[in-house]
Amino acid sequence: MSTNDPGGLPDWTRPDGYKSGGAPSSRRRRRWPWIAVAAIGAVVAVGLIAPDDTKQSSDQAAAVVATPSGTVTESSSAPGSSAPPSTTSEPPAPAPTSAAAIGSNTQAQAALTQLDGLAVKGRAPKTGYSRTQFGQAWSDDVDVDGGRNGCDTRNDILRRDLTGITVRPGTRGCVVLTGTLADPYTGTSVAFTRGAQTSDAVQIDHVVALSDAWQKGAQQLSPEKRRDLANDPRNLQATDGPTNQRKGDGDAATWLPPARAFRCTYVSRQVQVKSLYGLWVTQAEKDAITRVLTSCGAVSAPPPVPQNDTATRTQTPVPRPAPRYTPPPAAPVVPDGGDVYYRNCAAARAAGAAPIRAGEPGYRAGLDGDGDGTACDRG
């Protein structure tokens, strides 16, 4: 047994590649646990530094992908990787289908009808929310379109939403290295290049933010359903990084895409996702979505008729009878002058009685030609 090395260790304890005169092998072996701990800490830090919602665009947060041989390779390239782009002939992993855009009044009306079917409540407390409540970021282990296709969700959405892409060799066309995004949120074109300093230019937005979902019903979902919600392509959209950061976890009442032409599609997808996962909306959120959809041609239903007015507004009106004719009252009977009688006004004047007022002796209607109550008052 030789003990010629400076560390005084026998040959059978030397690690492979040991060279005489180097550091003692015991010191080398002591360094490996620290290296392993540091590596694990770096992985954990990636998950912890992600902002509140899923504004976590880094490709290093993506899940692993399976190669055709069955081995597993990280979907992210190491910084400075020189792996060339490829348009490989390997059978590509199937990508999710694109979400339909709202292009007609009928579609907007259907979305508004679906909105009316959602419960309207206030926000629940945010207590207990964390990104981990929705599973590993970009997990492929989900029961939605694109799930279990061997490609993490982030790359699925990049392949769906970007054009002119190049992919990393050996990943079945999964890992996107470059491409161009026609960003529907801003109406601009955004170039994507995979890398530690460049990947954030294109981020994946949760159309219904996970924090918002947590406060509007997702707390009651199973962990599997929450994982599906976080990776459902109907709830995901590649967009400009800074715009995604400005949205935060806002709902339609607090944030809408700057490009007005996309707003109908955007809120319709929010309604669809909330309906699929049994989430609710606040009244302010519902009002904001209604305004957007009516601007696209949907017609909002009239407000309900109050219960006490229902009968008068719905019954057939009953015709009123024609008013009856009521003759004017008869002229009052003027009393005559009693037993005194004058044959005519000449006789009354001859007797010195003219003019004779109603009620005076000798007055009668026959002498009162103008009916003013005074007889024989004219010469």
XYZ file of C-alpha atoms in Angstrom:
379
model
C 0.000 0.000 0.000
C 1.644 3.214 -1.144
C 1.401 6.460 0.786
C 3.572 8.632 -1.411
C 1.133 11.497 -1.954
C 1.379 14.656 0.136
C -1.944 14.007 1.806
C -0.731 10.779 3.272
C -3.624 8.795 1.770
C -3.274 5.309 0.374
C -3.698 4.815 -3.370
C -7.090 3.048 -3.067
C -8.666 6.187 -1.587
C -7.641 8.438 -4.470
C -10.456 9.701 -6.696
C -10.287 9.187 -10.456
C -8.025 11.700 -12.150
C -6.039 12.361 -9.004
C -2.597 13.752 -9.682
C 0.261 13.647 -7.227
C 1.059 17.028 -5.857
C -2.566 18.233 -6.085
C -4.953 19.052 -3.243
C -5.557 16.239 -0.792
C -8.453 14.007 -1.841
C -10.167 14.367 1.542
C -10.400 18.115 0.926
C -11.799 17.454 -2.569
C -14.409 15.080 -1.238
C -15.481 17.639 1.359
C -16.191 20.202 -1.404
C -18.770 18.046 -3.241
C -21.564 18.336 -0.623
C -21.233 22.148 -0.693
C -21.414 22.187 -4.495
C -24.547 20.053 -4.404
C -26.183 22.317 -1.783
C -25.352 25.408 -3.830
C -26.886 23.865 -6.959
C -30.109 22.992 -5.128
C -30.253 26.488 -3.635
C -29.954 28.039 -7.091
C -32.889 25.983 -8.363
C -35.032 26.982 -5.376
C -34.097 30.648 -5.825
C -35.400 30.624 -9.400
C -38.852 29.711 -8.098
C -38.773 32.174 -5.202
C -37.753 35.268 -7.112
C -40.670 35.013 -9.519
C -43.082 37.923 -8.991
C -46.518 37.485 -7.432
C -48.453 36.112 -10.343
C -46.788 34.199 -13.195
C -44.756 37.042 -14.569
C -42.081 34.375 -14.639
C -40.886 34.279 -18.211
C -37.412 32.864 -17.739
C -36.787 29.768 -19.813
C -34.860 28.381 -16.854
C -38.198 28.015 -15.044
C -39.528 25.686 -17.755
C -39.966 21.994 -17.095
C -37.861 19.218 -18.595
C -38.657 17.683 -21.945
C -38.303 14.112 -23.155
C -36.101 13.302 -26.143
C -37.026 10.605 -28.683
C -34.599 8.195 -27.013
C -36.487 8.512 -23.745
C -33.747 10.447 -21.978
C -34.504 13.774 -20.381
C -32.809 17.056 -21.150
C -33.277 20.502 -19.689
C -35.418 22.681 -21.899
C -33.214 25.704 -21.229
C -29.812 26.285 -22.711
C -26.948 27.143 -20.442
C -25.839 30.767 -20.753
C -23.435 31.054 -23.636
C -24.523 27.769 -25.151
C -23.351 27.396 -28.742
C -25.967 24.793 -29.754
C -26.942 25.761 -33.296
C -30.573 26.458 -34.224
C -32.298 23.653 -36.007
C -35.380 22.997 -38.040
C -34.995 19.328 -37.111
C -36.778 16.577 -39.004
C -37.623 14.822 -35.725
C -41.382 14.375 -35.185
C -42.311 17.544 -33.272
C -44.303 17.496 -30.060
C -47.851 18.643 -30.883
C -48.468 22.263 -29.928
C -51.763 23.601 -28.509
C -54.211 25.120 -30.954
C -54.598 28.871 -31.159
C -57.456 30.506 -29.278
C -60.240 31.832 -31.477
C -60.586 35.583 -31.887
C -63.867 37.439 -31.512
C -64.735 38.495 -35.055
C -68.493 38.917 -35.127
C -71.431 40.304 -33.220
C -72.688 36.754 -32.717
C -69.474 35.686 -30.959
C -69.510 38.781 -28.765
C -73.147 38.093 -27.901
C -72.295 34.495 -26.968
C -69.547 35.745 -24.647
C -71.940 38.225 -23.041
C -74.493 35.444 -22.485
C -71.766 33.320 -20.889
C -70.795 36.267 -18.693
C -74.374 36.541 -17.431
C -74.072 32.934 -16.258
C -71.154 33.707 -13.907
C -71.735 34.372 -10.231
C -71.127 37.951 -9.075
C -69.390 38.239 -5.695
C -66.759 40.248 -3.896
C -63.111 39.215 -3.752
C -62.172 36.571 -1.206
C -59.071 37.271 0.926
C -55.731 36.633 -0.745
C -54.622 34.722 2.356
C -52.695 31.573 1.516
C -51.933 32.489 -2.090
C -48.604 31.540 -3.620
C -47.549 30.455 -7.097
C -46.936 26.960 -5.778
C -50.671 26.579 -5.114
C -50.927 26.111 -8.897
C -48.196 23.509 -9.185
C -44.761 23.576 -10.781
C -44.399 26.417 -13.264
C -45.031 25.289 -16.840
C -45.679 21.665 -15.876
C -46.413 19.234 -18.697
C -48.231 16.921 -16.263
C -51.699 18.383 -16.901
C -55.007 17.330 -18.455
C -55.380 20.186 -20.945
C -54.490 20.736 -24.597
C -50.723 20.225 -24.925
C -50.459 18.307 -21.662
C -48.114 15.304 -21.553
C -46.770 15.992 -25.039
C -43.166 15.939 -23.823
C -42.800 19.727 -23.963
C -43.155 22.235 -21.133
C -46.054 24.709 -21.289
C -43.931 27.815 -21.873
C -42.368 26.366 -25.000
C -45.782 25.063 -26.098
C -47.129 28.631 -26.069
C -44.024 30.055 -27.738
C -44.423 27.518 -30.539
C -48.105 28.389 -30.815
C -47.810 32.188 -30.790
C -44.449 32.901 -32.468
C -43.650 32.688 -36.153
C -40.386 31.962 -37.964
C -39.116 29.927 -35.018
C -35.911 27.955 -34.744
C -35.629 25.138 -32.216
C -32.952 23.430 -30.221
C -31.738 20.100 -31.673
C -32.640 16.950 -29.805
C -35.850 18.298 -28.248
C -38.356 17.040 -30.841
C -38.897 20.579 -32.011
C -39.885 21.685 -28.518
C -37.396 24.227 -27.219
C -37.722 27.542 -29.072
C -34.472 29.426 -29.613
C -35.673 32.358 -31.755
C -38.862 33.657 -33.316
C -41.080 36.693 -33.807
C -44.209 37.569 -31.854
C -47.025 39.620 -33.368
C -48.092 40.821 -29.946
C -51.889 41.114 -29.754
C -51.744 43.140 -26.523
C -49.760 46.005 -28.051
C -50.128 45.541 -31.793
C -46.332 45.526 -32.150
C -43.771 42.978 -33.336
C -41.402 41.576 -30.702
C -38.258 39.583 -31.529
C -37.501 36.626 -29.279
C -34.033 35.220 -28.657
C -33.559 32.583 -26.016
C -30.998 33.550 -23.380
C -30.507 34.682 -19.814
C -30.601 38.361 -20.793
C -33.099 38.193 -23.672
C -35.866 35.693 -22.908
C -37.833 38.222 -20.828
C -38.641 40.180 -23.990
C -41.480 37.697 -24.548
C -43.425 36.533 -21.495
C -46.404 34.226 -21.064
C -49.396 35.984 -19.529
C -52.142 34.246 -17.605
C -55.220 35.885 -19.135
C -56.991 35.271 -15.824
C -54.173 36.040 -13.417
C -53.565 33.272 -10.897
C -53.791 35.641 -7.935
C -57.109 36.953 -9.257
C -58.339 33.374 -9.745
C -57.302 32.516 -6.176
C -59.497 35.332 -4.830
C -62.465 34.362 -7.017
C -62.979 30.665 -6.444
C -59.732 28.813 -7.200
C -59.137 28.232 -3.485
C -61.952 25.674 -3.668
C -60.437 23.835 -6.659
C -58.392 20.658 -6.280
C -54.597 20.958 -6.731
C -54.950 19.108 -10.049
C -57.550 21.580 -11.317
C -55.430 24.543 -10.259
C -52.470 23.021 -12.118
C -54.664 22.657 -15.218
C -55.794 26.286 -14.888
C -52.198 27.511 -14.724
C -51.239 25.573 -17.874
C -54.441 25.742 -19.927
C -53.594 27.270 -23.350
C -56.961 29.067 -23.288
C -55.635 31.028 -20.333
C -52.171 31.710 -21.755
C -50.905 34.319 -24.209
C -47.374 35.210 -25.289
C -46.944 38.954 -25.035
C -44.471 41.802 -24.686
C -42.607 41.453 -21.379
C -42.982 45.015 -20.017
C -46.692 45.018 -20.878
C -47.166 41.772 -18.991
C -45.408 43.227 -15.966
C -47.666 46.301 -16.005
C -50.772 44.101 -15.967
C -49.714 42.370 -12.752
C -52.702 40.452 -11.384
C -55.325 42.947 -12.577
C -58.770 41.936 -13.777
C -60.784 43.623 -16.554
C -61.884 46.392 -14.189
C -58.278 47.502 -13.636
C -56.376 46.500 -16.806
C -57.115 45.929 -20.490
C -54.670 45.429 -23.396
C -53.482 48.726 -24.906
C -54.516 47.474 -28.383
C -58.289 48.099 -28.428
C -58.805 45.719 -31.360
C -57.876 42.765 -29.119
C -59.966 43.693 -26.092
C -63.083 41.772 -27.147
C -61.065 38.585 -27.606
C -59.192 39.198 -24.357
C -62.261 39.615 -22.125
C -64.058 36.771 -23.934
C -61.200 34.448 -23.026
C -61.409 35.617 -19.417
C -65.123 34.790 -19.388
C -64.476 31.392 -20.994
C -61.780 30.456 -18.471
C -63.828 31.606 -15.484
C -66.805 29.640 -16.736
C -64.708 26.486 -17.334
C -63.191 26.558 -13.845
C -66.222 27.781 -11.883
C -64.742 31.155 -10.938
C -66.753 34.294 -10.292
C -66.495 37.985 -11.199
C -66.924 41.157 -9.182
C -69.627 43.629 -10.178
C -67.004 46.142 -11.349
C -65.339 43.439 -13.434
C -68.640 42.350 -14.983
C -69.510 45.957 -15.842
C -66.115 46.460 -17.523
C -66.428 43.258 -19.582
C -69.985 44.174 -20.591
C -68.810 47.574 -21.849
C -66.126 45.953 -23.991
C -68.448 43.310 -25.463
C -71.207 45.809 -26.265
C -68.621 47.912 -28.102
C -68.104 44.829 -30.311
C -71.788 44.491 -31.191
C -73.226 42.494 -28.302
C -76.549 43.752 -26.980
C -76.969 43.898 -23.250
C -80.283 42.579 -21.908
C -82.661 45.232 -20.509
C -82.787 45.478 -16.728
C -85.371 43.219 -15.071
C -88.831 44.688 -14.470
C -89.528 45.272 -10.764
C -91.947 42.729 -9.337
C -94.674 45.261 -8.440
C -94.804 46.592 -12.016
C -95.010 43.222 -13.718
C -98.805 43.015 -13.972
C -99.347 46.462 -15.452
C -96.488 46.055 -17.974
C -97.394 42.615 -19.203
C -101.226 42.515 -19.222
C -103.301 43.676 -22.217
C -104.715 47.120 -21.371
C -108.495 47.167 -20.792
C -110.306 49.800 -22.936
C -111.992 52.574 -20.967
C -115.723 53.230 -21.554
C -116.627 56.378 -23.450
C -117.666 59.215 -21.136
C -121.414 59.707 -20.822
C -123.039 62.989 -21.933
C -124.278 65.002 -19.036
C -126.633 67.884 -20.007
C -125.930 71.268 -18.448
C -128.055 72.149 -15.431
C -131.374 73.853 -16.164
C -131.627 77.579 -15.648
C -132.961 78.418 -12.241
C -136.706 79.079 -12.112
C -137.345 82.739 -11.480
C -140.279 83.174 -9.136
C -143.173 85.159 -10.562
C -144.897 88.135 -8.997
C -147.769 86.377 -7.275
C -151.400 87.400 -7.835
C -150.712 90.749 -9.577
C -151.016 90.366 -13.298
C -150.163 92.769 -16.068
C -151.222 91.791 -19.544
C -148.237 93.534 -21.020
C -145.500 95.999 -20.190
C -147.721 98.902 -21.350
C -150.196 97.941 -18.675
C -147.395 97.679 -16.127
C -146.110 101.094 -17.061
C -149.621 102.546 -16.968
C -149.914 101.191 -13.465
C -146.533 102.729 -12.589
C -145.036 99.293 -11.758
C -142.370 99.102 -14.444
C -139.680 98.019 -14.312
C -140.660 94.904 -12.351
C -137.890 92.782 -10.813
C -138.115 89.089 -10.212
C -140.104 88.356 -7.109
C -141.944 91.687 -7.164
C -145.739 91.745 -7.640
C -146.685 91.480 -11.295
C -143.349 89.982 -12.496
C -143.567 87.091 -14.876
C -141.231 85.636 -17.410
C -143.461 86.620 -20.290
C -142.724 90.263 -19.579
C -138.954 89.698 -19.172
C -137.952 89.408 -22.824
C -134.196 89.274 -22.307
C -134.411 87.007 -19.290
C -132.234 89.184 -17.113
C -134.593 89.060 -14.166
C -136.105 92.509 -14.766
C -139.326 92.835 -16.725
C -140.488 95.879 -18.670
C -137.148 97.629 -18.229
C -137.062 98.950 -21.743
C -139.276 101.670 -23.236
